[in-house]
């Protein structure tokens, strides 16, 4: 069921996992044009709810303005303070923590303490930098570029699949961790099942045989599908899914949208994972986890949901920790390895990913840089 029947070349060399130049090229060409899944709608359910993130060397703030989600650079244009250092919260106004400047949903200024001290008012340079924000299912995405593909265009053929992250599936938890390795080490690990017997002996246990492993390789994404073995856990899951009023497929899917967004699913859960580089040899891995709630409202369905949420979240975090235990060792070996490396057919999605990195993070192509404001801010004129 694999596309290739012979082993493949390891395209990336050690410097691709360590150099500052490569890191900066990947930020510019791979990450700044991308949409980044950061939260779920329920995190920002009420007017005034906000979240902050440090994403790709950039502090950002997402806020609910009376039902509209807006994203901004978390920096005040007055004296450059962060608007807030809180990770989350609810506030009646978007107000800078330093001098109390207030801002509206368009990033323009509202109330300014002792405003007469700033005459004549420099409206054009007093606006927050705004970023694009959009949703797919219950997932909230942010994009740094003022132009480029919409979220739906960027997700492309996976749009209908990821719309399912919500609805019958309720948000069960979000967790993240920093790892001392290049982001590609984490992403490549997720792209192959070859490591399962060594790294996941008590969770996944064995990798599926080739006749039970389907790969799809495209320029935008790769996918893996398998049918889990018929054992007690599988029968129990099927029974629970039916009692919640949902169809049973008994299929496990893992899809990676280049460069970094990973969606995995089983009948009992949906999970979105995203790895963000924080330096040439460091990264942050974020998981947003959903468990099946179904549409039935009877007491049994509610009890089953609570049990399923607890068990599936525990297993997902255990798998996350098992994978995390090997990243540092892979990075240390990568930095000193004299070997060219080799990729087996079971790992062919790794080869496809490495080719994407080489094809898109090099060459004369340059992204336009956001100029300093001249009469209007970079992302549109804001109202003061």
Coordinates of C-alpha atoms in Angstrom, one line a residue:
X1 CA 0.0 0.0 0.0
X2 CA 3.0 2.3 0.0
X3 CA 3.7 4.5 -3.0
X4 CA 7.4 3.7 -3.2
X5 CA 8.8 0.1 -3.3
X6 CA 12.4 1.0 -2.7
X7 CA 14.2 3.0 0.0
X8 CA 14.6 6.7 -0.5
X9 CA 17.4 9.3 0.1
X10 CA 17.5 11.3 3.2
X11 CA 17.3 14.8 1.6
X12 CA 18.1 17.0 4.5
X13 CA 21.5 17.3 6.0
X14 CA 22.5 18.1 9.6
X15 CA 22.9 21.8 8.9
X16 CA 19.2 22.0 8.0
X17 CA 18.5 21.1 11.6
X18 CA 21.0 23.5 13.2
X19 CA 21.8 26.6 11.2
X20 CA 20.4 30.1 11.9
X21 CA 20.3 30.8 8.2
X22 CA 18.0 27.8 7.5
X23 CA 15.8 28.7 10.5
X24 CA 15.3 32.2 9.2
X25 CA 14.6 30.9 5.7
X26 CA 12.0 28.6 7.0
X27 CA 10.3 31.3 9.1
X28 CA 10.1 33.5 6.0
X29 CA 9.1 31.1 3.4
X30 CA 7.2 28.3 5.2
X31 CA 5.7 29.8 8.4
X32 CA 4.9 33.4 7.8
X33 CA 2.6 32.6 4.8
X34 CA 0.9 29.7 6.8
X35 CA -2.2 29.7 8.9
X36 CA -1.6 28.6 12.5
X37 CA -4.2 26.7 14.6
X38 CA -3.9 28.2 18.1
X39 CA -7.2 27.9 20.0
X40 CA -10.8 26.8 20.0
X41 CA -13.9 29.0 19.9
X42 CA -14.9 28.1 23.5
X43 CA -11.6 29.7 24.7
X44 CA -13.0 33.0 23.4
X45 CA -16.7 32.4 23.9
X46 CA -17.6 35.7 25.7
X47 CA -17.2 39.3 24.7
X48 CA -13.9 40.5 26.2
X49 CA -12.3 37.1 26.3
X50 CA -8.7 37.1 25.1
X51 CA -5.7 34.8 24.7
X52 CA -2.0 35.7 24.1
X53 CA 0.7 33.7 22.4
X54 CA 4.4 34.0 21.6
X55 CA 4.4 32.8 18.0
X56 CA 7.4 32.7 15.7
X57 CA 9.2 35.5 17.6
X58 CA 6.0 37.5 17.6
X59 CA 3.7 38.3 20.6
X60 CA 0.0 38.2 19.5
X61 CA -3.3 38.7 21.2
X62 CA -6.7 37.3 20.0
X63 CA -9.8 38.9 21.5
X64 CA -13.6 38.5 21.2
X65 CA -15.2 41.9 20.3
X66 CA -19.0 41.3 20.8
X67 CA -18.8 38.0 18.9
X68 CA -16.1 39.0 16.4
X69 CA -12.6 37.5 16.8
X70 CA -9.7 39.9 16.1
X71 CA -6.0 39.3 16.3
X72 CA -3.3 41.9 17.0
X73 CA 0.4 42.3 17.6
X74 CA 0.5 42.4 21.4
X75 CA 2.5 45.6 21.5
X76 CA 1.2 49.1 22.2
X77 CA 2.1 51.8 19.6
X78 CA 2.6 54.4 22.4
X79 CA 5.7 53.2 24.3
X80 CA 6.1 49.6 23.0
X81 CA 4.9 47.8 26.1
X82 CA 3.0 44.5 25.7
X83 CA -0.7 45.3 26.0
X84 CA -0.9 42.5 28.5
X85 CA 1.3 39.8 29.9
X86 CA -1.6 37.6 30.9
X87 CA -2.0 34.3 29.0
X88 CA -5.8 34.6 29.0
X89 CA -8.6 36.6 30.6
X90 CA -11.6 38.7 30.2
X91 CA -11.6 42.5 30.1
X92 CA -14.3 45.1 29.3
X93 CA -11.9 47.1 27.2
X94 CA -8.7 46.3 25.2
X95 CA -6.4 48.5 27.3
X96 CA -2.6 48.7 27.5
X97 CA -1.3 47.6 30.9
X98 CA 1.3 50.4 31.0
X99 CA -0.5 53.8 30.4
X100 CA -4.1 52.7 29.8
X101 CA -4.5 53.5 26.1
X102 CA -7.6 51.8 24.8
X103 CA -8.2 50.3 21.4
X104 CA -11.3 49.2 19.4
X105 CA -11.9 46.2 17.2
X106 CA -10.2 47.8 14.2
X107 CA -7.0 48.5 16.2
X108 CA -7.7 52.2 16.4
X109 CA -7.5 54.2 19.6
X110 CA -10.4 54.8 21.9
X111 CA -9.9 56.5 25.2
X112 CA -6.4 58.0 25.7
X113 CA -5.6 59.4 29.2
X114 CA -4.7 63.1 29.0
X115 CA -5.1 63.0 25.2
X116 CA -4.3 66.7 24.8
X117 CA -0.7 66.0 25.7
X118 CA -0.4 64.3 22.3
X119 CA -1.5 67.1 20.0
X120 CA -1.3 67.1 17.1
X121 CA -2.7 63.5 17.1
X122 CA -0.7 61.1 14.9
X123 CA -3.6 58.9 14.0
X124 CA -1.8 56.8 11.4
X125 CA 1.0 55.7 13.8
X126 CA -1.3 55.0 16.8
X127 CA -2.9 51.9 15.6
X128 CA -2.4 48.3 16.6
X129 CA -0.9 46.0 14.0
X130 CA -3.7 43.6 13.0
X131 CA -3.4 40.0 11.8
X132 CA -5.9 37.9 9.9
X133 CA -8.0 35.5 12.0
X134 CA -10.5 32.8 10.9
X135 CA -12.1 29.6 12.0
X136 CA -12.5 26.0 10.6
X137 CA -14.9 23.9 12.7
X138 CA -14.1 25.0 16.3
X139 CA -10.5 25.7 15.5
X140 CA -9.2 29.3 15.5
X141 CA -6.4 30.1 13.1
X142 CA -4.2 33.2 12.7
X143 CA -2.1 34.4 9.7
X144 CA 0.6 37.0 9.8
X145 CA 0.3 38.2 6.2
X146 CA -2.2 40.8 5.2
X147 CA -2.6 39.1 1.8
X148 CA -2.3 35.6 0.5
X149 CA -4.7 32.5 0.5
X150 CA -7.7 32.6 2.7
X151 CA -7.9 30.0 5.5
X152 CA -10.3 27.9 3.3
X153 CA -7.9 28.1 0.3
X154 CA -4.9 27.2 2.5
X155 CA -6.6 24.2 4.0
X156 CA -7.9 23.2 0.6
X157 CA -9.0 19.6 0.3
X158 CA -8.9 19.1 4.1
X159 CA -11.5 21.8 4.8
X160 CA -14.4 19.4 5.1
X161 CA -12.4 17.0 7.2
X162 CA -11.3 19.7 9.7
X163 CA -14.8 21.2 9.9
X164 CA -15.5 18.0 11.9
X165 CA -13.2 19.3 14.7
X166 CA -16.1 20.5 16.8
X167 CA -19.8 19.7 16.4
X168 CA -20.2 16.1 17.7
X169 CA -16.6 16.4 19.1
X170 CA -16.1 18.6 22.2
X171 CA -12.9 20.3 23.2
X172 CA -11.3 18.1 25.9
X173 CA -8.0 19.9 26.5
X174 CA -5.0 21.8 25.1
X175 CA -1.4 21.2 26.1
X176 CA 2.0 22.2 24.8
X177 CA 5.6 21.7 25.6
X178 CA 9.0 23.1 24.5
X179 CA 11.5 20.6 23.2
X180 CA 15.3 21.0 22.6
X181 CA 15.2 20.0 19.0
X182 CA 14.6 21.5 15.6
X183 CA 10.9 21.6 14.7
X184 CA 11.5 19.2 11.8
X185 CA 12.5 16.4 14.2
X186 CA 9.1 16.5 15.8
X187 CA 7.2 16.8 12.4
X188 CA 9.2 13.9 10.8
X189 CA 8.5 11.7 13.8
X190 CA 4.8 12.2 13.3
X191 CA 5.0 11.2 9.7
X192 CA 6.1 7.6 10.1
X193 CA 4.9 4.5 12.0
X194 CA 8.3 2.8 11.9
X195 CA 9.2 3.9 15.5
X196 CA 6.1 2.5 17.1
X197 CA 7.4 -0.8 18.5
X198 CA 10.4 1.0 20.2
X199 CA 8.7 4.2 21.3
X200 CA 5.1 3.2 21.9
X201 CA 5.3 -0.5 23.1
X202 CA 2.3 -0.1 25.5
X203 CA 0.1 2.3 23.6
X204 CA 0.2 1.6 19.8
X205 CA 2.4 -1.6 20.3
X206 CA 3.0 -2.6 16.7
X207 CA 3.1 -0.8 13.4
X208 CA 0.4 -1.9 10.9
X209 CA 1.5 -4.2 8.0
X210 CA 1.8 -2.7 4.6
X211 CA -1.5 -4.1 3.4
X212 CA -3.2 -2.2 6.3
X213 CA -1.4 1.1 5.7
X214 CA -2.5 3.6 3.0
X215 CA -0.4 6.7 2.1
X216 CA -1.4 9.7 0.0
X217 CA 1.3 12.0 -1.1
X218 CA 0.5 15.5 -2.6
X219 CA 2.3 18.8 -2.9
X220 CA 0.2 20.3 0.0
X221 CA -0.3 17.4 2.4
X222 CA 0.3 13.7 3.1
X223 CA -2.0 11.3 4.8
X224 CA -1.9 7.9 6.4
X225 CA -4.9 5.6 7.1
X226 CA -5.1 2.3 8.9
X227 CA -7.7 0.1 10.4
X228 CA -7.0 -0.7 14.0
X229 CA -6.9 -4.4 15.0
X230 CA -10.1 -6.0 16.3
X231 CA -9.4 -6.3 20.0
X232 CA -11.1 -5.4 23.3
X233 CA -10.4 -1.7 23.1
X234 CA -11.7 -1.5 19.5
X235 CA -14.9 -3.3 20.4
X236 CA -15.4 -1.1 23.4
X237 CA -14.9 2.0 21.3
X238 CA -17.4 0.9 18.7
X239 CA -20.0 0.1 21.4
X240 CA -19.6 3.6 22.9
X241 CA -19.7 5.4 19.5
X242 CA -23.0 3.7 18.7
X243 CA -24.5 4.5 22.1
X244 CA -23.7 8.2 21.3
X245 CA -25.6 7.9 18.0
X246 CA -22.6 8.3 15.7
X247 CA -21.5 6.0 12.8
X248 CA -18.6 3.6 13.3
X249 CA -15.8 3.7 10.6
X250 CA -13.0 2.0 12.6
X251 CA -10.5 4.0 10.7
X252 CA -7.5 5.9 12.0
X253 CA -6.4 8.9 9.9
X254 CA -3.3 11.1 10.2
X255 CA -3.0 14.1 7.9
X256 CA -0.2 16.7 7.8
X257 CA -0.8 20.0 5.9
X258 CA 2.6 21.4 5.1
X259 CA 4.5 22.8 6.8
X260 CA 3.3 22.1 10.3
X261 CA -0.4 21.4 10.9
X262 CA -1.3 17.8 11.8
X263 CA -4.8 16.4 12.2
X264 CA -5.4 12.9 13.5
X265 CA -8.7 11.1 14.1
X266 CA -10.4 8.0 15.3
X267 CA -14.1 7.5 15.8
X268 CA -13.6 8.5 19.5
X269 CA -11.5 11.6 19.1
X270 CA -10.1 14.4 16.9
X271 CA -6.7 16.1 17.5
X272 CA -5.0 19.1 15.9
X273 CA -1.3 19.4 16.6
X274 CA 1.1 22.1 15.4
X275 CA 4.8 22.4 15.9
X276 CA 6.4 25.9 15.9
X277 CA 10.1 26.7 15.7
X278 CA 11.4 28.9 18.5
X279 CA 15.0 28.7 17.4
X280 CA 17.3 26.7 15.1
X281 CA 17.4 23.8 17.7
X282 CA 14.3 24.4 19.8
X283 CA 10.5 24.2 19.2
X284 CA 7.1 24.2 20.8
X285 CA 4.6 21.5 20.2
X286 CA 0.9 22.2 20.8
X287 CA -2.0 19.8 20.9
X288 CA -5.7 20.6 20.8
X289 CA -7.7 17.6 21.7
X290 CA -11.4 16.8 21.1
X291 CA -13.4 13.8 22.3
X292 CA -16.7 12.4 20.9
X293 CA -19.8 13.8 22.6
X294 CA -22.3 12.8 20.0
X295 CA -25.8 14.2 19.6
X296 CA -27.8 12.0 22.1
X297 CA -28.7 13.8 25.3
X298 CA -29.7 10.8 27.5
X299 CA -27.9 10.1 30.8
X300 CA -26.0 7.1 29.4
X301 CA -24.5 9.2 26.6
X302 CA -23.4 11.8 29.1
X303 CA -21.7 9.3 31.3
X304 CA -20.0 7.6 28.4
X305 CA -18.7 11.0 27.2
X306 CA -17.2 11.8 30.5
X307 CA -15.5 8.4 30.7
X308 CA -14.3 8.6 27.1
X309 CA -12.9 12.1 27.6
X310 CA -10.9 11.1 30.6
X311 CA -9.5 7.9 29.1
X312 CA -8.7 9.2 25.6
X313 CA -7.1 12.4 26.9
X314 CA -4.9 10.3 29.3
X315 CA -3.8 8.1 26.4
X316 CA -3.2 11.1 24.1
X317 CA -0.9 12.7 26.7
X318 CA 0.9 9.5 27.2
X319 CA 1.7 9.1 23.5
X320 CA 2.7 12.8 23.5
X321 CA 5.2 12.1 26.3
X322 CA 6.5 8.9 24.7
X323 CA 7.3 10.7 21.5
X324 CA 8.8 13.7 23.5
X325 CA 11.3 11.3 25.2
X326 CA 13.3 10.7 22.0
X327 CA 13.4 14.2 20.4
X328 CA 16.5 15.4 22.3
X329 CA 18.5 12.3 21.4
X330 CA 17.5 12.6 17.7
X331 CA 18.7 16.2 17.7
X332 CA 22.0 15.4 19.4
X333 CA 22.7 12.6 17.0
X334 CA 21.7 14.8 14.0
X335 CA 24.2 17.5 14.9
X336 CA 27.2 15.1 14.8
X337 CA 26.1 12.4 12.4
X338 CA 28.6 11.6 9.5
X339 CA 26.0 9.4 7.8
X340 CA 24.0 10.3 4.7
X341 CA 20.8 8.8 6.2
X342 CA 18.2 6.5 4.5
X343 CA 14.4 6.5 4.5
X344 CA 12.5 3.3 4.2
X345 CA 9.2 2.9 2.3
X346 CA 7.2 3.0 5.5
X347 CA 8.8 6.4 6.1
X348 CA 8.1 7.8 2.6
X349 CA 6.0 10.7 4.0
X350 CA 9.2 11.9 5.6
X351 CA 10.9 12.0 2.2
X352 CA 7.9 14.0 0.8
X353 CA 8.1 16.5 3.6
X354 CA 11.8 17.0 3.3
X355 CA 11.4 17.6 -0.4
X356 CA 8.7 20.3 0.4
X357 CA 11.2 22.0 2.8
X358 CA 14.0 22.0 0.2
X359 CA 11.7 23.2 -2.6
X360 CA 10.0 26.0 -0.6
X361 CA 12.7 27.4 1.8
X362 CA 15.4 28.3 -0.7
X363 CA 16.0 30.1 -3.9
X364 CA 15.6 33.8 -5.0
X365 CA 11.9 33.9 -4.0
X366 CA 11.4 36.5 -1.2
X367 CA 8.2 37.4 0.6
X368 CA 7.3 41.1 0.6
X369 CA 8.2 42.9 3.8
X370 CA 5.7 45.0 5.7
X371 CA 6.8 48.6 5.3
X372 CA 6.8 51.2 8.0
X373 CA 3.4 53.0 8.1
X374 CA 3.2 56.0 5.8
X375 CA -0.2 57.6 6.1
X376 CA -1.9 54.3 6.9
X377 CA -1.0 51.2 8.8
X378 CA 0.2 48.1 7.1
X379 CA -3.1 46.2 7.4
X380 CA -5.5 48.9 6.4
X381 CA -6.5 52.3 7.8
X382 CA -7.8 52.2 11.3
X383 CA -10.3 54.5 12.9
X384 CA -9.1 56.5 15.9

